[in-house]
Amino acid sequence: MCSSDLGPTLASIRDACPAFHRRSWTTELIVCDNNSTDRTPQIARDAGARVVFEPVNQIGRARNAGAAAATGDWLIFIDADSTPTEPLFEAVAGLMAGGRVMAGGAALTMDDSRWWFRALTECWVCWSRLARHMAGSFIFCQTSAFREIGGFSPSLYAAEELDLSQRLKRLARQRGQAIRI
């Protein structure tokens, strides 16, 4: 990922946030600088984001650093090359407001025209929906639940979102809540 991906992502997040603001919910935008060698911190600050730093190059640690800085009741993790929309945020806000959902994610779509890549993505989406596994590119969860289970595992260098999904599903069952994909 390069910093040229970050600007459009932050703009799409800003454009989608009215879904939360209409409910009088406040939002904060936090970007984790995980030893970037480009203009990521400056692009993030210019977009109004708070920048936190994580020195160990690992996605779970970077996500945990951002979550540790967050002050809200809900967390949304968005990859720096993703472009969420206002309808997506509206759907997520509805789930958050309903009280039964602890966490969830969104199905992936990729901007790749190769047939085999689209087919692979569709297989992942089908499997993740059936297994209720959240894709790392867009995850939302209650902050209290995230902190209770210890966040993303700092020992995993891949599949950290699958591990998080499993631990959140166990907690959701204990609390009588749901995970939505």
CSV table of N, CA and C in Angstrom, one decimal, residues 19 86-96 140:
chain,number,residue,atom,x,y,z
A,19,ALA,N,-23.9,9.2,7.8
A,19,ALA,CA,-24.7,8.1,8.3
A,19,ALA,C,-24.7,8.0,9.8
A,86,GLU,N,-21.5,5.6,2.0
A,86,GLU,CA,-22.5,6.0,3.0
A,86,GLU,C,-23.5,5.0,3.2
A,87,PRO,N,-24.0,4.3,2.1
A,87,PRO,CA,-25.0,3.2,2.4
A,87,PRO,C,-24.4,2.1,3.3
A,88,LEU,N,-23.1,1.8,3.1
A,88,LEU,CA,-22.5,0.8,4.0
A,88,LEU,C,-22.5,1.3,5.4
A,89,PHE,N,-22.1,2.5,5.7
A,89,PHE,CA,-22.1,3.1,7.0
A,89,PHE,C,-23.5,3.1,7.6
A,90,GLU,N,-24.5,3.4,6.7
A,90,GLU,CA,-25.9,3.5,7.2
A,90,GLU,C,-26.3,2.1,7.6
A,91,ALA,N,-26.0,1.1,6.9
A,91,ALA,CA,-26.3,-0.3,7.3
A,91,ALA,C,-25.7,-0.7,8.6
A,92,VAL,N,-24.4,-0.3,8.7
A,92,VAL,CA,-23.6,-0.6,10.0
A,92,VAL,C,-24.2,0.1,11.1
A,93,ALA,N,-24.6,1.4,10.9
A,93,ALA,CA,-25.2,2.2,12.0
A,93,ALA,C,-26.5,1.6,12.5
A,94,GLY,N,-27.3,1.0,11.5
A,94,GLY,CA,-28.5,0.4,11.9
A,94,GLY,C,-28.3,-0.9,12.8
A,95,LEU,N,-27.2,-1.6,12.4
A,95,LEU,CA,-26.9,-2.8,13.2
A,95,LEU,C,-26.4,-2.4,14.6
A,96,MET,N,-25.6,-1.3,14.7
A,96,MET,CA,-25.1,-0.8,15.9
A,96,MET,C,-26.2,-0.4,16.8
A,140,PHE,N,-16.3,-4.0,12.1
A,140,PHE,CA,-16.8,-3.1,13.1
A,140,PHE,C,-17.1,-4.0,14.4
